[in-house]
Amino acid sequence: MLRAVINNKQNAVVEEVPLPQPQDNEIVIKIASALTCGSDKISWCSGTRLAIGREFSGTVHAVGANVHKFQVGQAVMTTCCSSCHKCDYCLRGKESYCANFDDHSAIHGIAQFVLLPADVVAYNTFLKPDSLSFTQAAFLEPLSLVMHSLNQLTIHNEDTVVILGSGALGLLQLLAIKATASPQRIILVDTENHSLYLARQLGADHTVNSHEENLQEAIKRYTQNYGAQIIIDNANVPESWDCMLSLASKAATLLTCGGCPSEHLLQLDATRVHYDQMTILGACNYSSQDVAQAQRLLASGALDPQPLVTASLPLTDINKAFQELSLGEAIKFAIIPN
């Protein structure tokens, strides 16, 4: 079988590897559609050698012993990881903290076939409805991350939500908020006009290019000097984290979904955090409940992620996809490996 791997800085190659064979409770999927993601782009830009592809869907190619939930030929949608349901965190109902979350993952889905570990099969794999395309179904992984982040929040009808970073994750958050809540306004912030244009098409009330206008002044203008009640960061840069408090009203919630370099120390005005009674949260990974919620949103048609897909490309065009992503000229590509 063929799969894409990062070979060097800004270079991916398609290599031939043995077809995986499922062990007990595992299945092998023939990939119908795989999506590029932010982690893949970072690896491509840095040259970190590894197989890529966390977001995919396809048909069951082979099943291991004791798999009764799925049969060969069935169309499925899935995530790449799962909590173990056995560690102390999982037993306390804190699945997203699972100590073994990444131990048995399928993170090489930009390939013709991929092996799904037993926990992923048991908890996070579903039959794909006929109403969903394989590309739409491949959004189950990123939408699960989004639902976990939004499930940390309580969004009221009178709230202003500011989303920092309008890449795929920020745009999915926009779609998910519109599908599950009714805030007064949603404001998307980025430095790329391409993604901000798409945000407006998908229903953002306002967008701000933070390289072209003062972000703090723009938020004050759109909220009549009140500030935002929910600020969500996906930008993965220290500058974004450092500005969150300056956008907030009293009693605001700051939610960080994008990580920063480990050496970065977050600086906050302690007086504001205390007397304005701020809440600061982090969101990472997901639980099986988040995955099930994401699956219901996709399967019901309440949320359509198709507009986030810039184009579909064959496996041999993987470098073209990452080149356009790195230039800010695309959101996601669907890679069709078969």
GROMACS .gro file of C-alpha atoms in nm:
model
  338
    1MET     CA    1   0.000   0.000   0.000
    2LEU     CA    2   0.099   0.366  -0.040
    3ARG     CA    3   0.111   0.633   0.228
    4ALA     CA    4   0.247   0.987   0.259
    5VAL     CA    5   0.527   1.071   0.503
    6ILE     CA    6   0.721   1.387   0.576
    7ASN     CA    7   1.069   1.329   0.438
    8ASN     CA    8   1.237   1.666   0.486
    9LYS     CA    9   1.158   2.030   0.543
   10GLN     CA   10   0.865   2.125   0.317
   11ASN     CA   11   0.874   1.788   0.147
   12ALA     CA   12   0.652   1.483   0.170
   13VAL     CA   13   0.701   1.160  -0.020
   14VAL     CA   14   0.471   0.873  -0.105
   15GLU     CA   15   0.623   0.545   0.006
   16GLU     CA   16   0.521   0.183  -0.022
   17VAL     CA   17   0.472  -0.005   0.305
   18PRO     CA   18   0.313  -0.339   0.395
   19LEU     CA   19  -0.064  -0.354   0.422
   20PRO     CA   20  -0.153  -0.360   0.795
   21GLN     CA   21  -0.314  -0.672   0.936
   22PRO     CA   22  -0.572  -0.634   1.215
   23GLN     CA   23  -0.517  -0.807   1.547
   24ASP     CA   24  -0.790  -0.886   1.800
   25ASN     CA   25  -1.056  -0.611   1.817
   26GLU     CA   26  -0.891  -0.403   1.543
   27ILE     CA   27  -1.005  -0.317   1.192
   28VAL     CA   28  -0.834  -0.196   0.875
   29ILE     CA   29  -1.002   0.080   0.676
   30LYS     CA   30  -0.957   0.146   0.306
   31ILE     CA   31  -0.935   0.525   0.300
   32ALA     CA   32  -1.186   0.704   0.080
   33SER     CA   33  -1.099   1.058   0.191
   34ALA     CA   34  -0.832   1.200   0.423
   35LEU     CA   35  -0.809   1.562   0.531
   36THR     CA   36  -0.500   1.772   0.588
   37CYS     CA   37  -0.478   1.921   0.938
   38GLY     CA   38  -0.279   2.183   1.123
   39SER     CA   39  -0.049   1.930   1.288
   40ASP     CA   40   0.037   1.785   0.946
   41LYS     CA   41   0.116   2.132   0.810
   42ILE     CA   42   0.345   2.209   1.106
   43SER     CA   43   0.530   1.881   1.050
   44TRP     CA   44   0.563   1.954   0.678
   45CYS     CA   45   0.700   2.304   0.744
   46SER     CA   46   0.949   2.183   1.007
   47GLY     CA   47   1.057   1.864   0.832
   48THR     CA   48   0.976   1.631   1.121
   49ARG     CA   49   0.973   1.285   0.964
   50LEU     CA   50   0.656   1.097   1.040
   51ALA     CA   51   0.350   0.949   0.876
   52ILE     CA   52   0.064   1.198   0.854
   53GLY     CA   53  -0.314   1.202   0.852
   54ARG     CA   54  -0.542   1.225   1.157
   55GLU     CA   55  -0.871   1.291   0.979
   56PHE     CA   56  -1.014   1.028   0.745
   57SER     CA   57  -1.303   0.799   0.659
   58GLY     CA   58  -1.348   0.495   0.439
   59THR     CA   59  -1.476   0.140   0.416
   60VAL     CA   60  -1.390  -0.159   0.632
   61HIS     CA   61  -1.127  -0.368   0.451
   62ALA     CA   62  -1.052  -0.630   0.718
   63VAL     CA   63  -1.161  -0.707   1.075
   64GLY     CA   64  -0.971  -0.877   1.354
   65ALA     CA   65  -1.097  -1.150   1.582
   66ASN     CA   66  -1.379  -1.050   1.820
   67VAL     CA   67  -1.495  -0.759   1.605
   68HIS     CA   68  -1.872  -0.796   1.575
   69LYS     CA   69  -1.970  -0.429   1.543
   70PHE     CA   70  -1.848  -0.389   1.182
   71GLN     CA   71  -1.827  -0.596   0.867
   72VAL     CA   72  -1.607  -0.582   0.560
   73GLY     CA   73  -1.741  -0.335   0.304
   74GLN     CA   74  -1.926  -0.109   0.547
   75ALA     CA   75  -1.864   0.267   0.524
   76VAL     CA   76  -1.738   0.412   0.854
   77MET     CA   77  -1.641   0.740   1.016
   78THR     CA   78  -1.395   0.755   1.304
   79THR     CA   79  -1.140   0.947   1.506
   80CYS     CA   80  -0.769   0.870   1.516
   81CYS     CA   81  -0.742   0.839   1.895
   82SER     CA   82  -0.943   0.727   2.196
   83SER     CA   83  -0.922   0.733   2.571
   84CYS     CA   84  -0.845   0.395   2.724
   85HIS     CA   85  -1.141   0.381   2.968
   86LYS     CA   86  -0.910   0.209   3.218
   87CYS     CA   87  -0.671   0.467   3.369
   88ASP     CA   88  -0.749   0.671   3.682
   89TYR     CA   89  -0.860   0.974   3.479
   90CYS     CA   90  -1.097   0.771   3.261
   91LEU     CA   91  -1.243   0.594   3.565
   92ARG     CA   92  -1.313   0.937   3.717
   93GLY     CA   93  -1.499   1.047   3.404
   94LYS     CA   94  -1.213   1.268   3.281
   95GLU     CA   95  -1.148   1.096   2.949
   96SER     CA   96  -0.978   1.392   2.782
   97TYR     CA   97  -0.703   1.369   3.047
   98CYS     CA   98  -0.645   1.000   2.965
   99ALA     CA   99  -0.288   0.893   3.038
  100ASN     CA  100  -0.292   0.665   2.734
  101PHE     CA  101  -0.475   0.887   2.485
  102ASP     CA  102  -0.205   0.883   2.217
  103ASP     CA  103  -0.059   0.540   2.290
  104HIS     CA  104  -0.268   0.350   2.036
  105SER     CA  105  -0.358   0.600   1.766
  106ALA     CA  106  -0.405   0.597   1.392
  107ILE     CA  107  -0.217   0.910   1.283
  108HIS     CA  108  -0.110   0.793   0.937
  109GLY     CA  109  -0.439   0.822   0.753
  110ILE     CA  110  -0.309   1.000   0.442
  111ALA     CA  111  -0.263   0.657   0.296
  112GLN     CA  112  -0.451   0.391   0.106
  113PHE     CA  113  -0.526   0.191   0.422
  114VAL     CA  114  -0.504   0.254   0.796
  115LEU     CA  115  -0.524   0.029   1.102
  116LEU     CA  116  -0.768   0.135   1.373
  117PRO     CA  117  -0.668   0.035   1.730
  118ALA     CA  118  -0.913  -0.157   1.947
  119ASP     CA  119  -1.016   0.137   2.168
  120VAL     CA  120  -1.088   0.355   1.865
  121VAL     CA  121  -1.299   0.076   1.714
  122ALA     CA  122  -1.489   0.016   2.037
  123TYR     CA  123  -1.568   0.374   2.134
  124ASN     CA  124  -1.520   0.620   1.847
  125THR     CA  125  -1.608   0.444   1.520
  126PHE     CA  126  -1.953   0.467   1.360
  127LEU     CA  127  -2.129   0.353   1.047
  128LYS     CA  128  -2.132   0.640   0.796
  129PRO     CA  129  -2.481   0.754   0.697
  130ASP     CA  130  -2.549   0.756   0.324
  131SER     CA  131  -2.638   1.126   0.357
  132LEU     CA  132  -2.274   1.211   0.435
  133SER     CA  133  -1.995   1.209   0.182
  134PHE     CA  134  -1.669   1.045   0.288
  135THR     CA  135  -1.507   1.389   0.300
  136GLN     CA  136  -1.776   1.526   0.531
  137ALA     CA  137  -1.746   1.214   0.748
  138ALA     CA  138  -1.369   1.269   0.780
  139PHE     CA  139  -1.445   1.581   0.986
  140LEU     CA  140  -1.544   1.366   1.284
  141GLU     CA  141  -1.193   1.395   1.433
  142PRO     CA  142  -1.158   1.777   1.429
  143LEU     CA  143  -1.523   1.830   1.518
  144SER     CA  144  -1.476   1.609   1.824
  145LEU     CA  145  -1.196   1.842   1.937
  146VAL     CA  146  -1.426   2.139   1.876
  147MET     CA  147  -1.714   1.989   2.073
  148HIS     CA  148  -1.485   1.914   2.365
  149SER     CA  149  -1.370   2.276   2.368
  150LEU     CA  150  -1.722   2.419   2.344
  151ASN     CA  151  -1.850   2.182   2.611
  152GLN     CA  152  -1.629   2.370   2.857
  153LEU     CA  153  -1.839   2.683   2.801
  154THR     CA  154  -2.181   2.822   2.880
  155ILE     CA  155  -2.280   3.058   2.598
  156HIS     CA  156  -2.573   3.290   2.667
  157ASN     CA  157  -2.789   3.464   2.409
  158GLU     CA  158  -2.655   3.807   2.506
  159ASP     CA  159  -2.288   3.704   2.479
  160THR     CA  160  -2.023   3.812   2.233
  161VAL     CA  161  -1.791   3.529   2.130
  162VAL     CA  162  -1.448   3.616   1.989
  163ILE     CA  163  -1.260   3.338   1.809
  164LEU     CA  164  -0.887   3.407   1.762
  165GLY     CA  165  -0.767   3.211   1.461
  166SER     CA  166  -1.000   3.139   1.171
  167GLY     CA  167  -0.829   2.834   1.033
  168ALA     CA  168  -1.013   2.504   1.012
  169LEU     CA  169  -1.056   2.474   1.391
  170GLY     CA  170  -1.187   2.829   1.432
  171LEU     CA  171  -1.427   2.791   1.139
  172LEU     CA  172  -1.554   2.461   1.279
  173GLN     CA  173  -1.608   2.634   1.614
  174LEU     CA  174  -1.809   2.901   1.432
  175LEU     CA  175  -2.027   2.636   1.265
  176ALA     CA  176  -2.068   2.438   1.589
  177ILE     CA  177  -2.164   2.744   1.794
  178LYS     CA  178  -2.423   2.843   1.534
  179ALA     CA  179  -2.560   2.486   1.542
  180THR     CA  180  -2.582   2.458   1.921
  181ALA     CA  181  -2.613   2.812   2.067
  182SER     CA  182  -2.739   3.161   1.982
  183PRO     CA  183  -2.493   3.427   2.106
  184GLN     CA  184  -2.558   3.789   2.020
  185ARG     CA  185  -2.255   3.801   1.792
  186ILE     CA  186  -1.956   3.592   1.684
  187ILE     CA  187  -1.636   3.769   1.580
  188LEU     CA  188  -1.358   3.586   1.394
  189VAL     CA  189  -1.001   3.718   1.411
  190ASP     CA  190  -0.711   3.622   1.186
  191THR     CA  191  -0.431   3.764   0.971
  192GLU     CA  192  -0.541   3.588   0.650
  193ASN     CA  193  -0.816   3.754   0.447
  194HIS     CA  194  -0.892   3.426   0.269
  195SER     CA  195  -1.012   3.257   0.587
  196LEU     CA  196  -1.188   3.570   0.714
  197TYR     CA  197  -1.385   3.589   0.389
  198LEU     CA  198  -1.496   3.229   0.438
  199ALA     CA  199  -1.587   3.308   0.801
  200ARG     CA  200  -1.826   3.578   0.680
  201GLN     CA  201  -1.974   3.338   0.426
  202LEU     CA  202  -2.034   3.086   0.707
  203GLY     CA  203  -2.218   3.334   0.926
  204ALA     CA  204  -1.966   3.529   1.135
  205ASP     CA  205  -2.120   3.858   1.241
  206HIS     CA  206  -1.789   4.044   1.215
  207THR     CA  207  -1.430   3.964   1.117
  208VAL     CA  208  -1.108   4.142   1.208
  209ASN     CA  209  -0.771   4.121   1.033
  210SER     CA  210  -0.542   4.193   1.328
  211HIS     CA  211  -0.258   4.298   1.094
  212GLU     CA  212  -0.475   4.564   0.934
  213GLU     CA  213  -0.660   4.715   1.232
  214ASN     CA  214  -0.625   4.745   1.608
  215LEU     CA  215  -0.791   4.437   1.754
  216GLN     CA  216  -0.877   4.588   2.094
  217GLU     CA  217  -1.040   4.891   1.934
  218ALA     CA  218  -1.235   4.672   1.692
  219ILE     CA  219  -1.377   4.456   1.973
  220LYS     CA  220  -1.472   4.766   2.171
  221ARG     CA  221  -1.647   4.908   1.865
  222TYR     CA  222  -1.846   4.591   1.796
  223THR     CA  223  -1.946   4.551   2.164
  224GLN     CA  224  -2.015   4.919   2.242
  225ASN     CA  225  -1.706   4.928   2.470
  226TYR     CA  226  -1.835   4.637   2.678
  227GLY     CA  227  -1.592   4.365   2.569
  228ALA     CA  228  -1.648   3.999   2.490
  229GLN     CA  229  -1.781   3.738   2.731
  230ILE     CA  230  -1.618   3.440   2.557
  231ILE     CA  231  -1.271   3.451   2.399
  232ILE     CA  232  -1.144   3.133   2.232
  233ASP     CA  233  -0.783   3.107   2.115
  234ASN     CA  234  -0.669   2.871   1.838
  235ALA     CA  235  -0.379   3.076   1.703
  236ASN     CA  236  -0.095   2.884   1.876
  237VAL     CA  237   0.118   3.198   1.918
  238PRO     CA  238   0.212   3.384   2.239
  239GLU     CA  239   0.078   3.716   2.105
  240SER     CA  240  -0.269   3.569   2.081
  241TRP     CA  241  -0.267   3.434   2.435
  242ASP     CA  242  -0.129   3.760   2.571
  243CYS     CA  243  -0.406   3.973   2.419
  244MET     CA  244  -0.704   3.768   2.538
  245LEU     CA  245  -0.763   3.958   2.861
  246SER     CA  246  -0.761   4.293   2.681
  247LEU     CA  247  -1.064   4.182   2.477
  248ALA     CA  248  -1.270   4.062   2.772
  249SER     CA  249  -1.560   4.207   2.967
  250LYS     CA  250  -1.600   4.139   3.337
  251ALA     CA  251  -1.688   3.778   3.421
  252ALA     CA  252  -1.551   3.663   3.085
  253THR     CA  253  -1.424   3.314   3.006
  254LEU     CA  254  -1.092   3.271   2.826
  255LEU     CA  255  -1.058   2.932   2.656
  256THR     CA  256  -0.724   2.823   2.511
  257CYS     CA  257  -0.742   2.557   2.240
  258GLY     CA  258  -0.409   2.624   2.072
  259GLY     CA  259  -0.087   2.542   2.253
  260CYS     CA  260   0.210   2.776   2.291
  261PRO     CA  261   0.582   2.700   2.319
  262SER     CA  262   0.651   2.544   2.658
  263GLU     CA  263   0.889   2.823   2.759
  264HIS     CA  264   0.628   3.094   2.710
  265LEU     CA  265   0.503   3.236   3.039
  266LEU     CA  266   0.152   3.375   3.022
  267GLN     CA  267   0.128   3.724   3.172
  268LEU     CA  268  -0.206   3.831   3.314
  269ASP     CA  269  -0.326   4.133   3.507
  270ALA     CA  270  -0.389   3.968   3.845
  271THR     CA  271  -0.614   4.253   3.956
  272ARG     CA  272  -0.845   4.207   3.657
  273VAL     CA  273  -0.850   3.827   3.688
  274HIS     CA  274  -0.948   3.854   4.055
  275TYR     CA  275  -1.181   4.154   4.076
  276ASP     CA  276  -1.342   4.103   3.735
  277GLN     CA  277  -1.389   3.735   3.824
  278MET     CA  278  -1.240   3.585   3.508
  279THR     CA  279  -1.243   3.217   3.419
  280ILE     CA  280  -0.942   3.072   3.234
  281LEU     CA  281  -0.975   2.726   3.077
  282GLY     CA  282  -0.778   2.494   2.854
  283ALA     CA  283  -0.916   2.235   2.614
  284CYS     CA  284  -0.729   1.940   2.468
  285ASN     CA  285  -0.827   1.599   2.327
  286TYR     CA  286  -1.187   1.473   2.359
  287SER     CA  287  -1.406   1.215   2.529
  288SER     CA  288  -1.623   0.948   2.370
  289GLN     CA  289  -1.922   1.167   2.462
  290ASP     CA  290  -1.772   1.456   2.262
  291VAL     CA  291  -1.719   1.222   1.966
  292ALA     CA  292  -2.078   1.094   1.982
  293GLN     CA  293  -2.206   1.454   1.991
  294ALA     CA  294  -1.992   1.545   1.690
  295GLN     CA  295  -2.117   1.240   1.503
  296ARG     CA  296  -2.480   1.337   1.568
  297LEU     CA  297  -2.424   1.691   1.440
  298LEU     CA  298  -2.269   1.562   1.118
  299ALA     CA  299  -2.515   1.278   1.063
  300SER     CA  300  -2.820   1.501   1.122
  301GLY     CA  301  -2.699   1.765   0.879
  302ALA     CA  302  -2.710   2.030   1.153
  303LEU     CA  303  -2.351   2.116   1.065
  304ASP     CA  304  -2.202   2.094   0.714
  305PRO     CA  305  -1.821   2.120   0.707
  306GLN     CA  306  -1.791   2.085   0.327
  307PRO     CA  307  -1.723   2.460   0.267
  308LEU     CA  308  -1.394   2.422   0.458
  309VAL     CA  309  -1.257   2.192   0.188
  310THR     CA  310  -1.066   2.395  -0.070
  311ALA     CA  311  -1.026   2.107  -0.317
  312SER     CA  312  -0.979   1.732  -0.354
  313LEU     CA  313  -0.637   1.608  -0.465
  314PRO     CA  314  -0.474   1.271  -0.534
  315LEU     CA  315  -0.210   1.135  -0.298
  316THR     CA  316   0.066   1.233  -0.542
  317ASP     CA  317  -0.023   1.603  -0.499
  318ILE     CA  318   0.035   1.606  -0.123
  319ASN     CA  319   0.314   1.868  -0.146
  320LYS     CA  320   0.092   2.097  -0.352
  321ALA     CA  321  -0.166   2.083  -0.074
  322PHE     CA  322   0.079   2.177   0.199
  323GLN     CA  323   0.235   2.453  -0.012
  324GLU     CA  324  -0.103   2.622  -0.053
  325LEU     CA  325  -0.186   2.570   0.315
  326SER     CA  326   0.144   2.725   0.425
  327LEU     CA  327   0.076   3.030   0.207
  328GLY     CA  328  -0.264   3.083   0.370
  329GLU     CA  329  -0.441   3.019   0.040
  330ALA     CA  330  -0.650   2.724   0.159
  331ILE     CA  331  -0.824   2.584   0.467
  332LYS     CA  332  -0.820   2.207   0.411
  333PHE     CA  333  -0.762   1.963   0.130
  334ALA     CA  334  -0.928   1.628   0.088
  335ILE     CA  335  -0.668   1.374  -0.022
  336ILE     CA  336  -0.817   1.086  -0.222
  337PRO     CA  337  -0.556   0.806  -0.195
  338ASN     CA  338  -0.738   0.532  -0.382
   0.00000   0.00000   0.00000
